[in-house]
PDB file of C-alpha atoms in Angstrom:
ATOM      1  CA  MET A   1      -8.021   9.961  14.170  1.00  0.00           C
ATOM      2  CA  SER A   2     -10.993  10.023  12.199  1.00  0.00           C
ATOM      3  CA  ALA A   3     -13.830   8.155  12.487  1.00  0.00           C
ATOM      4  CA  LYS A   4     -13.020   5.932   9.157  1.00  0.00           C
ATOM      5  CA  PRO A   5      -9.506   5.566   9.102  1.00  0.00           C
ATOM      6  CA  ARG A   6      -7.547   7.030   6.542  1.00  0.00           C
ATOM      7  CA  VAL A   7      -4.621   4.970   5.092  1.00  0.00           C
ATOM      8  CA  LEU A   8      -2.205   6.689   2.418  1.00  0.00           C
ATOM      9  CA  PHE A   9       0.836   4.121   0.661  1.00  0.00           C
ATOM     10  CA  VAL A  10       3.003   5.843  -0.403  1.00  0.00           C
ATOM     11  CA  CYS A  11       6.307   4.467  -3.017  1.00  0.00           C
ATOM     12  CA  VAL A  12       8.406   5.658  -6.039  1.00  0.00           C
ATOM     13  CA  HIS A  13       6.079   4.426  -8.846  1.00  0.00           C
ATOM     14  CA  ASN A  14       3.311   4.045  -7.386  1.00  0.00           C
ATOM     15  CA  ALA A  15       3.584   0.640  -9.343  1.00  0.00           C
ATOM     16  CA  GLY A  16       3.895  -1.831  -7.353  1.00  0.00           C
ATOM     17  CA  ARG A  17       4.597  -2.105  -3.229  1.00  0.00           C
ATOM     18  CA  SER A  18       2.349   0.804  -2.513  1.00  0.00           C
ATOM     19  CA  GLN A  19      -0.486  -0.955  -5.481  1.00  0.00           C
ATOM     20  CA  MET A  20      -0.364  -3.866  -3.242  1.00  0.00           C
ATOM     21  CA  ALA A  21      -0.933  -2.529  -0.183  1.00  0.00           C
ATOM     22  CA  ALA A  22      -3.264  -0.636  -0.979  1.00  0.00           C
ATOM     23  CA  GLY A  23      -5.408  -3.825  -2.412  1.00  0.00           C
ATOM     24  CA  PHE A  24      -5.027  -5.852   0.908  1.00  0.00           C
ATOM     25  CA  LEU A  25      -6.295  -2.919   2.903  1.00  0.00           C
ATOM     26  CA  ALA A  26      -8.925  -2.473   0.957  1.00  0.00           C
ATOM     27  CA  HIS A  27      -9.762  -6.061   0.964  1.00  0.00           C
ATOM     28  CA  LEU A  28      -9.584  -7.026   4.381  1.00  0.00           C
ATOM     29  CA  SER A  29     -11.189  -3.968   6.061  1.00  0.00           C
ATOM     30  CA  ARG A  30     -13.998  -4.414   3.762  1.00  0.00           C
ATOM     31  CA  GLY A  31     -14.370  -0.631   3.489  1.00  0.00           C
ATOM     32  CA  ALA A  32     -13.903   0.011   6.843  1.00  0.00           C
ATOM     33  CA  VAL A  33     -10.800   2.146   5.876  1.00  0.00           C
ATOM     34  CA  GLU A  34     -10.584   4.647   3.444  1.00  0.00           C
ATOM     35  CA  VAL A  35      -7.422   3.833   1.413  1.00  0.00           C
ATOM     36  CA  ARG A  36      -5.463   5.581  -1.063  1.00  0.00           C
ATOM     37  CA  SER A  37      -2.291   5.015  -2.578  1.00  0.00           C
ATOM     38  CA  ALA A  38       0.143   7.340  -4.815  1.00  0.00           C
ATOM     39  CA  GLY A  39       4.041   7.986  -5.496  1.00  0.00           C
ATOM     40  CA  SER A  40       6.323  10.414  -5.724  1.00  0.00           C
ATOM     41  CA  ALA A  41       7.584   9.800  -9.505  1.00  0.00           C
ATOM     42  CA  PRO A  42       3.988   7.799 -10.378  1.00  0.00           C
ATOM     43  CA  GLY A  43       4.827   5.310 -13.487  1.00  0.00           C
ATOM     44  CA  ASP A  44       2.191   4.876 -16.775  1.00  0.00           C
ATOM     45  CA  ARG A  45       0.446   1.535 -15.078  1.00  0.00           C
ATOM     46  CA  ILE A  46       0.697  -0.872 -12.791  1.00  0.00           C
ATOM     47  CA  ASN A  47       3.586  -3.992 -12.107  1.00  0.00           C
ATOM     48  CA  PRO A  48       2.788  -6.439 -14.068  1.00  0.00           C
ATOM     49  CA  VAL A  49       3.705  -8.973 -11.975  1.00  0.00           C
ATOM     50  CA  ALA A  50       2.487  -7.192  -8.863  1.00  0.00           C
ATOM     51  CA  VAL A  51      -1.010  -7.279 -10.895  1.00  0.00           C
ATOM     52  CA  GLU A  52      -0.102 -11.398 -11.075  1.00  0.00           C
ATOM     53  CA  ALA A  53       1.153 -11.916  -7.722  1.00  0.00           C
ATOM     54  CA  MET A  54      -2.369 -10.410  -5.737  1.00  0.00           C
ATOM     55  CA  ARG A  55      -4.551 -12.203  -8.411  1.00  0.00           C
ATOM     56  CA  GLU A  56      -2.440 -15.397  -7.192  1.00  0.00           C
ATOM     57  CA  VAL A  57      -4.238 -14.115  -3.448  1.00  0.00           C
ATOM     58  CA  GLY A  58      -8.101 -13.121  -4.847  1.00  0.00           C
ATOM     59  CA  ILE A  59      -7.149  -9.500  -5.233  1.00  0.00           C
ATOM     60  CA  ASP A  60      -7.166  -7.715  -8.508  1.00  0.00           C
ATOM     61  CA  ILE A  61      -5.091  -4.654  -8.814  1.00  0.00           C
ATOM     62  CA  SER A  62      -4.844  -4.582 -12.608  1.00  0.00           C
ATOM     63  CA  ALA A  63      -7.671  -1.303 -13.165  1.00  0.00           C
ATOM     64  CA  ASN A  64      -5.685   0.208 -10.649  1.00  0.00           C
ATOM     65  CA  THR A  65      -4.026   3.823 -12.056  1.00  0.00           C
ATOM     66  CA  PRO A  66      -0.406   5.350 -10.432  1.00  0.00           C
ATOM     67  CA  GLN A  67      -1.049   8.063  -9.030  1.00  0.00           C
ATOM     68  CA  VAL A  68       1.046  11.167  -7.691  1.00  0.00           C
ATOM     69  CA  LEU A  69       1.918  12.299  -4.377  1.00  0.00           C
ATOM     70  CA  THR A  70       0.288  15.360  -3.190  1.00  0.00           C
ATOM     71  CA  PRO A  71       0.564  17.500  -0.229  1.00  0.00           C
ATOM     72  CA  GLU A  72      -3.180  17.083   0.123  1.00  0.00           C
ATOM     73  CA  ALA A  73      -3.338  13.437  -0.078  1.00  0.00           C
ATOM     74  CA  VAL A  74      -0.859  13.466   2.637  1.00  0.00           C
ATOM     75  CA  GLU A  75      -3.149  16.191   4.516  1.00  0.00           C
ATOM     76  CA  ALA A  76      -6.851  13.799   4.429  1.00  0.00           C
ATOM     77  CA  SER A  77      -4.911  11.056   5.951  1.00  0.00           C
ATOM     78  CA  ASP A  78      -4.449   9.379   9.565  1.00  0.00           C
ATOM     79  CA  VAL A  79      -1.585   7.400   8.728  1.00  0.00           C
ATOM     80  CA  VAL A  80       1.410   7.667   6.052  1.00  0.00           C
ATOM     81  CA  ILE A  81       3.260   4.887   4.959  1.00  0.00           C
ATOM     82  CA  THR A  82       5.956   5.315   3.113  1.00  0.00           C
ATOM     83  CA  MET A  83       7.788   2.218   1.686  1.00  0.00           C
ATOM     84  CA  GLY A  84      11.210   3.774  -0.005  1.00  0.00           C
ATOM     85  CA  CYS A  85       9.845   7.391  -1.205  1.00  0.00           C
ATOM     86  CA  GLY A  86      12.912   9.366   0.640  1.00  0.00           C
ATOM     87  CA  ASP A  87      13.047  12.690   0.690  1.00  0.00           C
ATOM     88  CA  ALA A  88       9.978  13.552  -1.722  1.00  0.00           C
ATOM     89  CA  CYS A  89       7.113  12.544   0.686  1.00  0.00           C
ATOM     90  CA  PRO A  90       6.119  15.609   2.691  1.00  0.00           C
ATOM     91  CA  VAL A  91       5.747  15.170   5.909  1.00  0.00           C
ATOM     92  CA  VAL A  92       2.941  17.332   7.789  1.00  0.00           C
ATOM     93  CA  PRO A  93       2.597  17.662  11.698  1.00  0.00           C
ATOM     94  CA  GLY A  94       0.137  15.620  14.098  1.00  0.00           C
ATOM     95  CA  LYS A  95       0.050  12.678  10.939  1.00  0.00           C
ATOM     96  CA  ARG A  96       0.893   9.298  12.210  1.00  0.00           C
ATOM     97  CA  TYR A  97       3.965   8.094  10.122  1.00  0.00           C
ATOM     98  CA  LEU A  98       5.387   4.574   9.559  1.00  0.00           C
ATOM     99  CA  ASP A  99       8.200   3.321   6.904  1.00  0.00           C
ATOM    100  CA  TRP A 100       7.762   0.236   5.384  1.00  0.00           C
ATOM    101  CA  GLU A 101      11.792  -1.152   3.993  1.00  0.00           C
ATOM    102  CA  LEU A 102      10.522  -3.470   1.768  1.00  0.00           C
ATOM    103  CA  ASP A 103      12.255  -5.061  -1.630  1.00  0.00           C
ATOM    104  CA  ASP A 104      11.583  -2.859  -4.758  1.00  0.00           C
ATOM    105  CA  PRO A 105       9.482  -5.552  -6.773  1.00  0.00           C
ATOM    106  CA  ALA A 106       9.790  -3.722 -10.018  1.00  0.00           C
ATOM    107  CA  GLY A 107      11.592  -5.909 -12.752  1.00  0.00           C
ATOM    108  CA  GLN A 108      11.336  -8.789 -10.867  1.00  0.00           C
ATOM    109  CA  PRO A 109      10.626 -12.036 -11.497  1.00  0.00           C
ATOM    110  CA  LEU A 110       6.822 -13.729  -9.657  1.00  0.00           C
ATOM    111  CA  ASP A 111       9.120 -15.955  -7.212  1.00  0.00           C
ATOM    112  CA  LYS A 112      10.621 -12.892  -6.048  1.00  0.00           C
ATOM    113  CA  VAL A 113       7.439 -10.849  -5.788  1.00  0.00           C
ATOM    114  CA  ARG A 114       5.575 -12.939  -3.892  1.00  0.00           C
ATOM    115  CA  PRO A 115       7.494 -13.019  -0.357  1.00  0.00           C
ATOM    116  CA  VAL A 116       7.115  -9.379  -0.922  1.00  0.00           C
ATOM    117  CA  ARG A 117       3.561  -9.701  -1.483  1.00  0.00           C
ATOM    118  CA  ASP A 118       3.547 -11.291   1.378  1.00  0.00           C
ATOM    119  CA  GLU A 119       5.081  -9.253   3.545  1.00  0.00           C
ATOM    120  CA  ILE A 120       2.860  -6.253   2.727  1.00  0.00           C
ATOM    121  CA  ARG A 121      -0.447  -8.773   4.123  1.00  0.00           C
ATOM    122  CA  LEU A 122       1.361  -9.578   7.373  1.00  0.00           C
ATOM    123  CA  ARG A 123       1.925  -5.951   7.928  1.00  0.00           C
ATOM    124  CA  VAL A 124      -1.312  -4.413   6.868  1.00  0.00           C
ATOM    125  CA  GLU A 125      -3.163  -6.770   8.843  1.00  0.00           C
ATOM    126  CA  ARG A 126      -1.161  -5.849  11.790  1.00  0.00           C
ATOM    127  CA  LEU A 127      -1.708  -2.319  10.903  1.00  0.00           C
ATOM    128  CA  LEU A 128      -5.788  -3.216  10.882  1.00  0.00           C
ATOM    129  CA  GLY A 129      -5.007  -4.809  14.016  1.00  0.00           C
ATOM    130  CA  GLU A 130      -3.474  -1.604  15.658  1.00  0.00           C
ATOM    131  CA  LEU A 131      -6.406   1.066  13.683  1.00  0.00           C
ATOM    132  CA  GLY A 132      -8.739  -1.827  16.036  1.00  0.00           C
ATOM    133  CA  VAL A 133     -10.738  -3.058  12.372  1.00  0.00           C
ATOM    134  CA  PRO A 134     -11.788  -6.424  11.973  1.00  0.00           C
ATOM    135  CA  THR A 135      -9.877  -8.365   9.141  1.00  0.00           C
ATOM    136  CA  ARG A 136     -11.840 -10.465   6.341  1.00  0.00           C
ATOM    137  CA  THR A 137     -10.606 -13.874   6.903  1.00  0.00           C
TER     138      THR A 137
END
């Protein structure tokens, strides 16, 4: 693992789950972790309901844009966290992989996205503990 841990969140469209996770990790780590997110088939824009759900907890992801998953992004990461990208996620030996099974917020109303957001936050906090990075309160 590098001196500053590098984490990549991957889902299909890079418009909801992975963007929320990246937002939480960047916010809670206060920059102590290098954060990336990408999608195997990126969407055109961030899911507006995910943006609203994150805004409710004081994190603005509205300026983010979906990014395409590349082998280079995986290679440059210490930890790769997949969220339903299936076989499209490249496997690089020596990388730590985690698969977070989470409901897809695409097309869901805010009341269905909030529990996904809250579960992502819990998992990000647990990840920070595993990485030995203090968490913002």
